[in-house]
């Protein structure tokens, strides 16, 4: 089968080596990854198969990881990874959706067959698809093993992006910039909301200059008028009003690397309070991009933003951004660094963030976000859409 | 805020009543639902917020469920449900993505504050987003409670669809039929794969006759040529060849009710072996639709299909279909009934299934599936696309 792998074999080797070093430091012999982004980052594995149990195993003694999944997905593992055939295994199909048995029963057998029954095993306790039941079957099936929460060990290894990864991040940024502009051009009174969502999807995937997009880890998040205070509601058939706010939070994904972007649009003549909030947000993002250099501490980045909000009489609760990169549904947040008070992570060149900027007041909200990569010169934007309240007359 | 709820309050009351009866029979006082489809089915709650912990609680003593989620999603709960404000709670935002704390710590406090600290609590051990870590925080935070796997209690309650639900299933069927036809019309040699995927998304959401579509629980699954043996691979920029197979498995979702549909297309002159397999699949589905009446046992439906395959020299491993209805990413399978040997569920009018039909031979695969509702007259198709190998010249 024909398939263009997103990275050269060396890149995967480096990643596995890095993860094994982190495992040694954490005192783990074996790591069981179920997070599809971690599985993909370690091996290249890429298929919409995360609705069922599957795993990539990294063991200190192995040069190359092991993949285990459903029989129906074995060919996808052969096609998308460089793993040798002897490292690719399938569960018995009758274990799927079985009331008593579980595919991880077969995983336990595989682990035992390698002599790893008493290993110190790291598992991704809070990965989206690592269910309580899957964990129970692993623990019960390997009574001599000791289990530890990997605490996102691979997610943390993904934090600093390689040059090859940043190429995809920039391409995702170009796609989402194009999508945002295309979508804004469709915002006219009377257009039903779903038509705007349809345009987002189509544009995200068509991409730009022959660089197509993958499915993004969340749907387009678009809010209209008084729904701008409920940021995760999705589209309906309501027509766009003659005047009012539209908030768009979109992403594009290039080989599953995500660049999210939020913009605030006003149809008609914007009230002064909306213009003022937008201006303050842009000023706050300027401050963030200015100081987001290697060596800076994450919570100081948040403080720079909070100071500008405070000086202008606004309050933002909760975090103001998060690390981004390779991801799969349901989220494009890497679940490592949160830009908020208390996060003492030190910035390094090559880290990528979505600085989210959503501020929700009593009556309305606004967001003018940026995805950026940390460089010696500060945060470098991955996208290229005007940073202002966009007015559609 | 303006929002059209998908069902009348009575429908939700009946559902909660049904679930409480099932809880009594299962010996549960309290049910903690995290599956977004179960949360939505019980309360109407609908937002792309399942990337974070959230829950709907049903207690035998309460008439109405409790919703708990992130502060940012409280407005979505107000808008999309009929729950009274005193039944809507939010986690402290600093608990999100926290290395030691977890939003379910607040859920434990809520449960204790109601005096339910020693309740018999059902949890959805194998729901996609019910992570091992979330479970651990619940168990540790409620040391006097007893925890039980609900074993998909609400999923099973969802199995027989109400008349109001079947309206949405039929609408989803009409949308996906339209999408399939629109997409087939774009299949021409030289068209890049991603363009076809973009067309699927756009058409699914635009819908038909003013009935728009929601995001579907999985991406369009489209395979080309020799990749038809890797059914969960996604699109690339490869152009469609001058001749060869295209397998499409798509769905549409109407108010999140899903109708999936698979069709097999041949560009150019199809080989006899492909035509023959397609004909046998259609004959097998005929047999399935014929016997899928109330009172029939699920594994007999599978046997009818398997007999026709066997008589023609084909073998299908694994299950041949599953229950469908309301769903959220990453899967449109309800995770209850599997159409396969050993499933002794007795069919009832109003159950809905996707009869998947995918058969993968050494060199190629084919699928001509149907989504259907069980009626006294047999399985009634929800979709309306020619049931044959579709040839594009």
XYZ file of C-alpha atoms in Angstrom:
786
model
C 0.000 0.000 0.000
C 1.131 3.541 -0.646
C 1.480 5.865 2.321
C 3.705 8.878 2.966
C 4.971 8.698 6.512
C 5.069 12.096 8.197
C 8.600 11.675 9.615
C 11.832 9.844 8.864
C 12.690 6.727 10.900
C 15.394 8.675 12.791
C 12.819 11.001 14.283
C 10.858 8.088 15.726
C 14.065 6.522 17.039
C 14.963 9.739 18.842
C 11.503 9.935 20.373
C 11.597 6.359 21.649
C 15.097 6.939 23.039
C 13.928 10.067 24.840
C 10.921 8.250 26.302
C 13.078 5.368 27.486
C 15.363 7.827 29.295
C 12.331 9.403 30.959
C 11.104 5.918 31.918
C 14.436 5.124 33.529
C 14.309 8.312 35.551
C 10.729 7.482 36.588
C 11.690 3.933 37.512
C 9.476 2.274 34.899
C 10.325 -0.883 32.928
C 7.336 -0.815 30.639
C 5.028 1.912 29.400
C 1.542 1.197 28.067
C 0.321 4.095 25.917
C -3.297 4.297 24.867
C -3.487 8.022 24.102
C -3.717 8.028 20.281
C -1.412 11.059 20.052
C 1.212 9.271 22.146
C 0.814 6.093 20.082
C 1.211 8.115 16.899
C 4.115 10.179 18.165
C 6.068 7.062 19.151
C 5.393 4.961 16.059
C 3.581 6.945 13.367
C 0.453 4.835 13.864
C -2.489 6.746 12.450
C -6.066 5.515 12.050
C -9.494 6.355 13.450
C -9.391 3.313 15.736
C -9.216 4.904 19.187
C -12.873 4.060 19.832
C -11.577 0.605 20.805
C -8.807 -0.455 23.181
C -5.372 -0.356 21.573
C -1.879 0.279 22.880
C 1.728 0.986 22.078
C 4.201 -0.618 24.497
C 7.658 0.789 25.176
C 10.006 -1.427 27.181
C 13.480 -0.447 28.338
C 14.898 -3.622 26.790
C 13.311 -3.105 23.367
C 14.703 -0.892 20.636
C 11.335 -0.592 18.966
C 7.836 -0.330 20.442
C 5.085 -2.938 20.172
C 1.653 -2.142 18.739
C -1.474 -4.011 19.757
C -4.971 -3.345 18.492
C -7.922 -4.874 16.710
C -7.382 -7.357 13.903
C -9.146 -4.953 11.551
C -6.472 -2.320 12.260
C -3.375 -4.458 11.879
C -3.026 -3.414 8.248
C -3.141 0.235 9.300
C -0.267 -0.478 11.696
C 1.706 -2.147 8.888
C 1.089 0.782 6.552
C 1.585 3.773 8.844
C 4.480 2.625 11.066
C 8.024 1.321 10.569
C 7.438 -1.373 13.198
C 8.635 -4.812 12.161
C 5.798 -7.352 11.694
C 6.871 -9.254 14.796
C 6.066 -6.171 16.892
C 2.460 -5.931 15.669
C -0.218 -7.908 17.514
C -3.989 -8.127 17.462
C -6.618 -8.860 20.096
C -9.089 -11.675 19.573
C -12.088 -9.987 18.023
C -14.666 -11.596 20.335
C -13.166 -9.638 23.249
C -14.478 -6.372 21.803
C -17.591 -5.027 23.600
C -17.762 -8.231 25.632
C -19.562 -8.045 28.999
C -16.935 -10.004 30.960
C -13.819 -10.185 28.815
C -11.738 -7.265 27.548
C -9.135 -6.848 24.803
C -6.589 -6.007 27.503
C -6.841 -9.643 28.675
C -4.880 -10.443 25.522
C -2.503 -7.573 26.271
C -1.790 -9.167 29.656
C -0.985 -12.451 27.902
C 1.393 -10.656 25.560
C 3.144 -8.941 28.481
C 3.466 -12.248 30.337
C 4.759 -14.010 27.234
C 7.660 -11.538 27.207
C 8.514 -12.290 30.816
C 7.359 -8.854 31.958
C 4.736 -10.129 34.435
C 6.440 -8.444 37.404
C 7.484 -5.258 35.620
C 7.046 -1.745 36.896
C 4.410 -0.587 34.430
C 3.485 2.999 33.647
C -0.062 3.568 32.421
C -1.746 6.758 31.264
C -4.303 6.962 34.050
C -5.976 10.124 32.759
C -5.714 9.619 28.985
C -9.156 10.063 27.435
C -9.581 6.485 26.280
C -7.830 4.720 29.133
C -11.005 3.577 30.839
C -11.394 2.420 34.411
C -12.418 -0.999 33.097
C -9.397 -1.386 30.819
C -7.160 -0.523 33.753
C -8.944 -3.046 35.956
C -8.350 -5.822 33.424
C -4.644 -4.958 33.230
C -4.244 -4.871 37.003
C -6.192 -8.089 37.537
C -4.423 -9.857 34.682
C -0.935 -8.960 35.918
C -1.105 -9.513 39.673
C 2.691 -9.457 40.088
C 3.245 -6.217 38.224
C 3.352 -2.821 39.893
C 1.362 -0.065 38.223
C 2.179 3.620 38.229
C 0.508 6.635 36.698
C 2.862 7.728 33.917
C 1.587 11.286 34.634
C 1.648 12.088 30.944
C 5.271 11.008 30.497
C 4.945 10.905 26.700
C 2.820 14.057 26.614
C 5.678 15.847 28.387
C 8.203 14.353 25.968
C 6.124 15.914 23.163
C 6.327 19.411 24.667
C 9.339 20.725 22.716
C 8.708 20.255 19.005
C 11.378 19.160 16.547
C 12.064 21.150 13.404
C 10.116 18.602 11.380
C 7.142 18.969 13.691
C 7.229 22.755 13.488
C 6.938 22.502 9.704
C 3.557 20.826 10.230
C 2.582 23.341 12.920
C 3.249 26.187 10.492
C 1.320 24.444 7.729
C -1.594 23.963 10.115
C -1.331 27.661 10.914
C -1.534 28.568 7.236
C -4.552 26.320 6.739
C -6.468 27.706 9.702
C -5.637 31.288 8.657
C -7.133 30.584 5.256
C -10.147 28.849 6.816
C -10.785 31.748 9.178
C -10.732 34.243 6.311
C -12.942 32.074 4.102
C -15.431 31.598 6.897
C -15.540 35.258 7.875
C -16.414 36.062 4.271
C -19.566 33.900 4.614
C -20.837 35.716 7.716
C -23.861 37.609 6.488
C -27.228 38.272 8.097
C -29.674 35.485 7.299
C -27.120 32.741 6.680
C -28.008 29.709 8.827
C -25.394 28.741 11.408
C -24.894 25.236 10.029
C -23.825 26.628 6.686
C -20.928 28.372 8.397
C -19.927 25.140 10.147
C -20.077 23.269 6.830
C -17.775 25.859 5.288
C -15.275 25.481 8.133
C -15.056 21.714 7.717
C -14.721 21.907 3.972
C -12.032 24.583 4.105
C -10.047 22.895 6.918
C -9.727 19.736 4.895
C -9.181 21.246 1.450
C -6.295 23.144 3.033
C -4.179 25.508 0.986
C -1.565 25.198 -1.790
C -2.042 21.437 -1.999
C -1.422 20.963 1.720
C -4.606 19.239 2.848
C -5.918 19.107 6.413
C -6.772 16.194 8.677
C -9.848 16.078 10.882
C -9.394 18.368 13.865
C -9.624 17.190 17.468
C -12.719 19.257 18.176
C -15.523 20.560 16.004
C -15.659 24.216 14.961
C -16.770 26.188 18.000
C -18.843 29.119 16.848
C -21.083 31.190 19.062
C -23.608 33.782 18.077
C -25.082 36.718 19.975
C -26.055 35.844 23.537
C -24.657 32.306 23.151
C -21.124 33.724 23.266
C -21.266 32.877 26.964
C -21.664 29.151 26.213
C -18.488 28.442 24.249
C -18.986 24.730 23.562
C -22.487 24.868 22.078
C -22.624 23.830 18.433
C -24.515 25.038 15.396
C -28.256 25.157 14.781
C -30.404 26.320 11.854
C -30.882 29.817 13.285
C -30.058 32.514 10.745
C -27.370 35.049 11.566
C -28.946 38.209 12.937
C -28.738 41.650 11.288
C -26.278 42.665 13.944
C -24.425 41.022 16.755
C -21.359 39.132 17.904
C -19.910 35.987 16.352
C -17.083 34.135 18.123
C -15.132 31.590 16.115
C -12.692 29.121 17.627
C -11.351 26.872 14.875
C -8.288 24.804 14.213
C -6.620 23.109 11.316
C -4.633 19.910 11.595
C -1.731 18.998 9.339
C -0.673 15.374 9.767
C -2.664 15.769 13.023
C -0.562 18.754 14.235
C -3.004 21.435 15.338
C -3.024 25.208 15.125
C -6.143 26.631 16.807
C -7.297 30.196 16.280
C -10.090 32.335 17.707
C -11.465 35.542 16.281
C -14.328 37.808 17.246
C -16.551 39.272 14.570
C -19.245 41.899 14.878
C -21.967 42.027 12.270
C -23.154 45.640 12.066
C -21.886 48.524 14.163
C -20.041 47.237 17.212
C -20.793 48.761 20.625
C -17.961 50.619 22.307
C -17.652 48.021 25.083
C -16.987 45.250 22.541
C -14.354 47.333 20.731
C -12.715 48.186 24.014
C -12.529 44.567 25.184
C -11.070 43.505 21.808
C -8.397 46.182 22.005
C -7.383 45.125 25.488
C -7.166 41.475 24.425
C -4.850 42.376 21.535
C -2.712 44.462 23.865
C -2.532 41.528 26.288
C -1.508 39.108 23.531
C 1.202 41.552 22.428
C 2.632 41.411 25.921
C 2.494 37.614 25.904
C 4.235 37.243 22.535
C 6.870 39.734 23.638
C 7.992 37.808 26.708
C 7.434 34.212 25.501
C 11.156 33.527 25.106
C 13.284 30.578 26.240
C 13.979 30.838 29.961
C 10.753 32.618 30.852
C 8.483 30.886 33.392
C 4.979 30.050 32.213
C 3.167 31.714 35.086
C 5.014 34.952 34.282
C 3.531 34.825 30.797
C 0.118 34.572 32.397
C 0.960 37.414 34.752
C 1.869 39.708 31.841
C -1.576 39.076 30.384
C -3.414 39.356 33.699
C -1.718 42.677 34.439
C -2.986 44.222 31.263
C -6.482 42.903 31.905
C -6.451 44.182 35.473
C -5.164 47.608 34.452
C -8.168 47.832 32.142
C -10.689 46.570 34.655
C -11.175 43.032 33.317
C -10.853 39.675 35.046
C -10.040 36.341 33.436
C -10.615 33.272 35.588
C -8.981 29.973 34.792
C -6.072 29.328 32.510
C -5.309 31.489 29.517
C -3.630 28.899 27.290
C -2.142 25.456 26.886
C 0.435 23.460 24.967
C -0.483 22.291 21.444
C 0.932 19.895 18.864
C -0.062 16.434 17.639
C -3.545 15.501 18.722
C -6.657 13.411 18.165
C -10.254 13.934 19.238
C -11.670 15.007 21.592
C -9.162 17.778 22.358
C -6.244 19.689 20.853
C -4.836 20.540 24.276
C -1.694 18.453 24.949
C -2.588 18.232 28.677
C 0.813 19.298 29.974
C 1.555 23.000 30.396
C -1.315 25.285 31.358
C -0.627 28.996 31.053
C -1.867 30.003 34.487
C -0.687 30.990 37.901
C 1.217 28.167 39.548
C 2.673 26.631 36.376
C 6.451 26.933 36.847
C 7.447 25.307 33.546
C 10.401 27.116 31.959
C 9.890 27.939 28.295
C 12.163 26.364 25.696
C 12.482 27.137 22.005
C 10.140 24.892 20.037
C 7.334 24.713 22.577
C 3.982 25.639 21.002
C 0.990 27.145 22.729
C -2.513 28.278 22.060
C -2.993 31.492 23.973
C -6.739 31.298 24.252
C -7.740 34.813 25.436
C -11.463 34.074 25.839
C -13.009 36.633 28.154
C -16.650 36.239 29.022
C -18.383 39.196 30.616
C -21.929 39.275 31.915
C -23.547 39.955 28.539
C -21.016 39.004 25.920
C -17.641 37.423 25.322
C -14.677 37.887 23.013
C -11.527 36.007 22.034
C -8.672 36.947 19.701
C -6.285 34.078 20.253
C -2.897 33.111 18.858
C -1.104 29.849 18.308
C 2.601 30.500 18.641
C 5.972 28.808 18.840
C 8.538 29.920 21.425
C 11.656 31.416 19.775
C 14.608 33.506 20.926
C 12.749 36.534 19.571
C 9.580 35.770 21.540
C 6.370 34.007 20.645
C 6.193 33.659 16.862
C 2.653 33.443 15.517
C 1.745 30.353 13.512
C -1.232 32.075 11.942
C -1.804 35.216 9.982
C -5.217 36.763 10.481
C -5.740 40.397 11.474
C -5.625 40.792 15.226
C -8.581 43.044 15.881
C -12.320 42.983 16.260
C -13.435 42.102 12.744
C -16.432 44.125 11.640
C -18.773 42.851 8.923
C -20.999 45.613 7.593
C -30.610 32.334 24.913
C -32.557 30.676 22.130
C -32.304 26.930 21.755
C -34.706 24.345 20.350
C -34.634 21.313 22.608
C -34.800 18.074 20.669
C -37.489 16.476 22.887
C -40.381 17.487 25.099
C -39.893 17.377 28.883
C -42.106 14.274 29.104
C -39.658 12.259 27.053
C -36.823 13.059 29.437
C -39.043 12.248 32.431
C -39.868 8.827 30.970
C -36.172 8.132 30.361
C -35.165 9.061 33.902
C -38.039 6.959 35.265
C -36.927 3.976 33.179
C -33.327 4.350 34.324
C -34.384 4.567 37.966
C -36.315 1.304 37.601
C -33.256 -0.349 36.079
C -31.146 1.042 38.943
C -33.549 -0.466 41.492
C -33.316 -3.852 39.810
C -29.510 -3.565 39.748
C -29.402 -2.545 43.411
C -27.969 0.927 42.768
C -28.843 4.103 44.689
C -26.862 6.496 42.549
C -25.655 6.423 38.959
C -22.756 8.569 37.731
C -22.908 8.946 33.943
C -19.957 10.373 32.054
C -20.736 8.967 28.594
C -21.830 12.121 26.702
C -24.599 10.201 24.922
C -25.973 8.998 28.245
C -25.712 12.495 29.710
C -27.545 13.888 26.694
C -30.182 11.180 26.597
C -31.063 11.730 30.273
C -31.104 15.530 30.316
C -30.716 16.949 26.800
C -27.266 18.311 27.687
C -25.392 18.961 24.471
C -21.993 20.626 24.079
C -18.518 19.663 22.895
C -17.267 19.471 26.491
C -16.538 15.732 26.867
C -12.778 16.374 26.632
C -13.023 17.246 30.327
C -14.561 15.383 33.259
C -18.284 15.982 33.585
C -21.190 13.921 34.859
C -24.927 13.513 35.128
C -26.090 11.962 38.406
C -29.317 9.997 38.764
C -30.383 9.148 42.313
C -33.385 7.010 43.231
C -34.623 9.741 45.579
C -34.418 12.545 43.007
C -37.046 13.281 40.374
C -34.558 15.117 38.202
C -30.859 14.417 37.501
C -27.945 16.587 38.578
C -25.421 17.956 36.079
C -21.843 18.752 37.037
C -19.151 20.054 34.690
C -16.772 22.915 34.098
C -17.750 26.468 34.972
C -17.375 27.395 31.313
C -20.091 24.857 30.404
C -22.672 25.757 33.021
C -24.421 28.073 30.572
C -24.649 25.230 28.062
C -26.348 23.137 30.745
C -28.803 25.966 31.439
C -29.564 26.370 27.752
C -29.820 22.772 26.570
C -31.512 21.052 29.536
C -34.701 21.504 31.559
C -32.778 20.955 34.788
C -33.588 23.478 37.525
C -30.670 25.792 38.393
C -30.250 24.108 41.780
C -29.347 20.860 39.991
C -26.493 22.404 37.984
C -23.026 22.490 39.562
C -19.520 23.369 38.434
C -16.074 22.117 39.382
C -13.440 24.562 40.599
C -11.513 25.447 37.465
C -8.060 24.927 39.000
C -8.817 21.199 39.287
C -8.701 20.826 35.493
C -5.467 19.192 34.198
C -4.024 19.338 37.704
C -1.253 16.847 38.548
C -2.638 15.835 41.963
C -6.210 17.106 42.149
C -9.105 16.133 39.884
C -12.519 17.643 39.107
C -14.112 14.515 40.565
C -12.802 15.604 43.970
C -15.529 18.243 43.815
C -18.000 15.606 42.640
C -17.214 13.612 45.791
C -17.945 16.692 47.895
C -21.267 17.148 46.131
C -22.208 13.511 46.713
C -21.266 13.769 50.401
C -23.184 17.021 50.800
C -26.328 15.136 49.766
C -25.750 12.441 52.367
C -24.939 9.829 49.720
C -21.451 9.020 51.036
C -22.320 5.355 51.655
C -24.479 4.865 48.569
C -24.295 1.950 46.153
C -22.924 3.833 43.156
C -23.010 2.662 39.560
C -20.252 4.008 37.319
C -19.679 3.519 33.584
C -16.423 1.607 33.882
C -15.919 1.241 30.132
C -17.344 4.533 28.839
C -14.768 6.192 26.586
C -14.103 9.191 28.807
C -14.417 7.511 32.191
C -10.697 7.349 32.851
C -8.910 5.151 35.354
C -7.777 8.290 37.164
C -11.252 9.795 37.416
C -12.492 6.510 38.867
C -9.629 6.442 41.364
C -10.519 9.922 42.628
C -14.157 8.918 43.079
C -13.263 5.712 44.933
C -10.681 7.425 47.151
C -12.952 10.389 47.823
C -15.915 8.240 48.862
C -14.387 5.521 51.041
C -17.739 4.430 52.469
C -19.491 4.066 49.139
C -19.662 0.813 47.200
C -18.924 1.033 43.499
C -20.361 -1.161 40.771
C -19.899 -1.248 37.022
C -23.222 -0.042 35.627
C -22.470 -2.331 32.654
C -23.920 0.196 30.247
C -27.212 0.484 32.150
C -28.189 3.687 30.336
C -26.837 2.425 27.002
C -29.205 -0.546 27.354
C -32.078 1.771 28.283
C -31.406 3.591 24.995
C -31.734 0.412 22.925
C -35.426 0.701 21.953
C -35.995 4.091 20.371
C -39.104 6.191 21.006
C -41.180 7.532 18.142
C -39.603 10.934 18.607
C -36.140 9.418 18.379
C -36.999 7.483 15.237
C -37.969 10.753 13.567
C -34.363 11.883 14.019
C -33.003 8.487 12.918
C -34.977 8.776 9.682
C -33.818 12.340 9.145
C -30.221 11.213 9.666
C -30.894 8.482 7.115
C -32.125 11.022 4.595
C -29.096 13.228 5.147
C -26.577 10.410 4.772
C -28.364 9.142 1.645
C -28.021 12.581 0.107
C -24.390 12.824 1.220
C -23.536 9.429 -0.249
C -25.045 10.383 -3.608
C -23.345 13.782 -3.639
C -20.004 12.231 -2.781
C -20.266 9.452 -5.333
C -20.839 12.112 -7.977
C -17.417 13.603 -7.122
C -15.508 10.313 -7.565
C -13.496 10.862 -10.715
C -9.960 9.813 -11.643
C -7.450 12.442 -10.556
C -9.508 13.982 -7.763
C -7.406 14.062 -4.568
C -8.739 12.009 -1.690
C -9.013 14.954 0.680
C -11.388 16.721 -1.670
C -13.803 13.825 -1.285
C -13.528 13.978 2.493
C -14.169 17.742 2.404
C -17.297 17.141 0.341
C -18.567 14.560 2.852
C -18.207 16.942 5.793
C -19.823 19.817 3.980
C -22.762 17.721 2.779
C -23.328 15.991 6.142
C -23.700 19.326 7.866
C -25.648 21.180 5.198
C -28.135 18.316 5.389
C -31.233 18.286 3.224
C -34.514 20.217 3.042
C -33.451 22.556 5.837
C -32.659 19.671 8.202
C -29.021 20.292 9.064
C -26.597 17.713 10.406
C -24.498 17.636 13.544
C -20.884 16.487 13.637
C -20.711 12.707 13.345
C -19.055 10.449 15.924
C -16.340 9.322 13.524
C -14.736 10.905 10.498
C -15.656 9.772 6.966
C -13.976 6.412 6.439
C -13.001 6.146 2.788
C -10.562 3.616 1.382
C -9.065 3.459 -2.038
C -7.598 0.564 -4.022
C -5.359 -1.667 -1.949
C -6.091 0.340 1.199
C -9.586 -1.191 1.301
C -8.045 -3.708 3.690
C -7.236 -0.983 6.222
C -10.692 0.408 6.955
C -9.778 3.097 9.486
C -7.087 4.897 7.493
C -8.002 8.457 6.557
C -7.504 10.628 3.507
C -4.279 11.764 1.849
C -3.527 13.907 -1.193
C -3.263 10.924 -3.543
C -5.386 11.345 -6.663
C -8.073 8.784 -7.430
C -6.742 6.229 -9.898
C -8.123 5.636 -13.378
C -9.691 2.445 -12.154
C -10.132 0.731 -8.837
C -12.218 0.255 -5.730
C -13.489 2.967 -3.397
C -15.145 2.007 -0.107
C -17.136 4.680 1.694
C -18.420 4.356 5.245
C -20.155 7.574 6.231
C -22.819 8.670 8.639
C -25.017 11.636 9.215
C -26.164 12.803 12.619
C -29.437 14.585 13.281
C -29.557 16.035 16.785
C -26.712 13.537 17.341
C -28.801 10.534 16.207
C -26.684 8.615 13.710
C -27.441 6.719 10.529
C -24.261 5.157 9.116
C -24.059 3.838 5.558
C -21.401 2.022 3.546
C -21.222 1.682 -0.229
C -18.670 0.182 -2.584
C -17.808 1.992 -5.779
C -15.714 0.792 -8.701
C -14.112 3.361 -10.960
C -13.758 1.762 -14.366
C -14.785 -1.758 -15.313
C -15.189 -3.886 -12.196
C -13.619 -7.344 -12.085
C -16.039 -10.279 -11.863
C -14.857 -11.174 -8.340
C -15.822 -7.721 -7.052
C -19.249 -7.873 -8.686
C -19.826 -11.343 -7.294
C -18.915 -10.321 -3.716
C -21.192 -7.270 -3.948
C -24.098 -9.401 -5.136
C -23.650 -11.854 -2.288
C -23.523 -9.010 0.260
C -26.795 -7.586 -1.051
C -28.397 -11.046 -0.915
C -27.170 -11.423 2.665
C -28.596 -8.054 3.696
C -31.930 -9.005 2.086
C -32.021 -12.042 4.357
C -31.203 -9.905 7.384
C -33.870 -7.289 6.697
C -36.410 -10.062 6.075
C -36.027 -11.706 9.484
C -35.234 -8.637 11.648
C -38.678 -8.643 13.286
C -39.695 -8.345 16.937
C -39.146 -11.661 18.717
C -36.173 -12.739 16.601
C -32.924 -13.429 18.434
C -29.919 -11.330 17.377
C -27.591 -14.255 16.761
C -30.184 -15.735 14.370
C -29.975 -12.545 12.332
C -26.241 -13.057 12.124
C -26.742 -16.716 11.196
C -29.001 -15.785 8.271
C -26.206 -13.595 6.927
C -23.436 -16.097 7.648
C -25.377 -18.857 5.864
C -25.570 -16.877 2.664
C -21.883 -16.017 2.858
C -20.937 -19.642 3.518
C -23.109 -20.961 0.683
C -21.150 -18.628 -1.614
C -17.742 -19.478 -0.240
C -17.100 -16.355 1.834
C -16.183 -15.990 5.484
C -16.844 -12.981 7.728
C -15.016 -12.926 11.031
C -16.148 -10.758 13.905
C -19.499 -9.105 14.336
C -21.624 -8.004 11.434
C -23.445 -5.095 13.053
C -24.312 -3.152 16.178
C -26.957 -0.974 17.776
C -27.087 2.696 16.756
C -28.819 5.858 17.950
C -27.686 8.937 19.871
C -23.923 9.233 19.954
C -20.859 11.418 20.336
C -17.269 10.947 19.198
C -15.360 8.697 18.947
C -17.942 6.075 17.914
C -21.493 5.717 16.618
C -21.797 2.189 18.025
C -24.077 2.187 21.107
C -21.919 -0.536 22.742
C -24.827 -2.820 23.658
C -26.066 -5.341 21.084
C -23.514 -6.842 18.699
C -24.953 -8.774 15.769
C -22.829 -11.875 16.148
C -22.949 -15.432 17.357
C -23.611 -15.580 21.087
C -25.736 -12.408 21.328
C -29.128 -13.671 22.575
C -30.856 -10.261 22.698
C -34.463 -10.531 21.485
C -35.379 -7.910 18.907
C -38.064 -5.368 19.730
C -39.774 -2.846 17.463
C -37.848 0.419 17.570
C -34.365 -1.015 17.972
C -32.007 0.384 15.335
C -28.923 -1.272 13.895
C -26.128 -0.701 11.470
C -25.638 -3.948 9.589
C -22.064 -3.347 8.618
C -21.409 -6.074 5.967
C -17.711 -5.283 5.518
C -15.961 -8.289 3.982
C -12.229 -8.096 3.467
C -10.658 -10.698 1.222
C -6.953 -11.135 0.568
C -6.743 -8.459 -2.128
C -9.788 -6.280 -1.724
C -12.797 -5.545 0.431
C -16.395 -4.495 -0.034
C -19.285 -3.248 2.094
C -22.878 -2.377 1.216
C -24.356 -1.719 4.612
C -27.755 -0.689 5.896
C -28.995 1.208 8.903
C -32.440 -0.098 9.787
C -35.161 0.025 12.412
C -36.845 -3.164 13.597
C -40.559 -3.233 12.650
C -43.289 -5.870 12.505
C -42.598 -6.099 8.760
C -38.865 -6.685 9.267
C -35.886 -4.374 9.165
C -36.926 -1.080 7.616
C -34.099 0.803 5.954
C -33.362 4.313 7.204
C -31.460 5.204 4.046
C -32.207 5.188 0.358
C -29.156 4.557 -1.826
C -29.030 1.844 -4.490
C -27.951 -1.439 -2.985
C -25.422 -2.658 -5.504
C -21.842 -2.225 -6.571
C -21.833 1.332 -7.883
C -19.830 1.676 -11.076
C -18.343 5.031 -12.107
C -17.274 5.036 -15.743
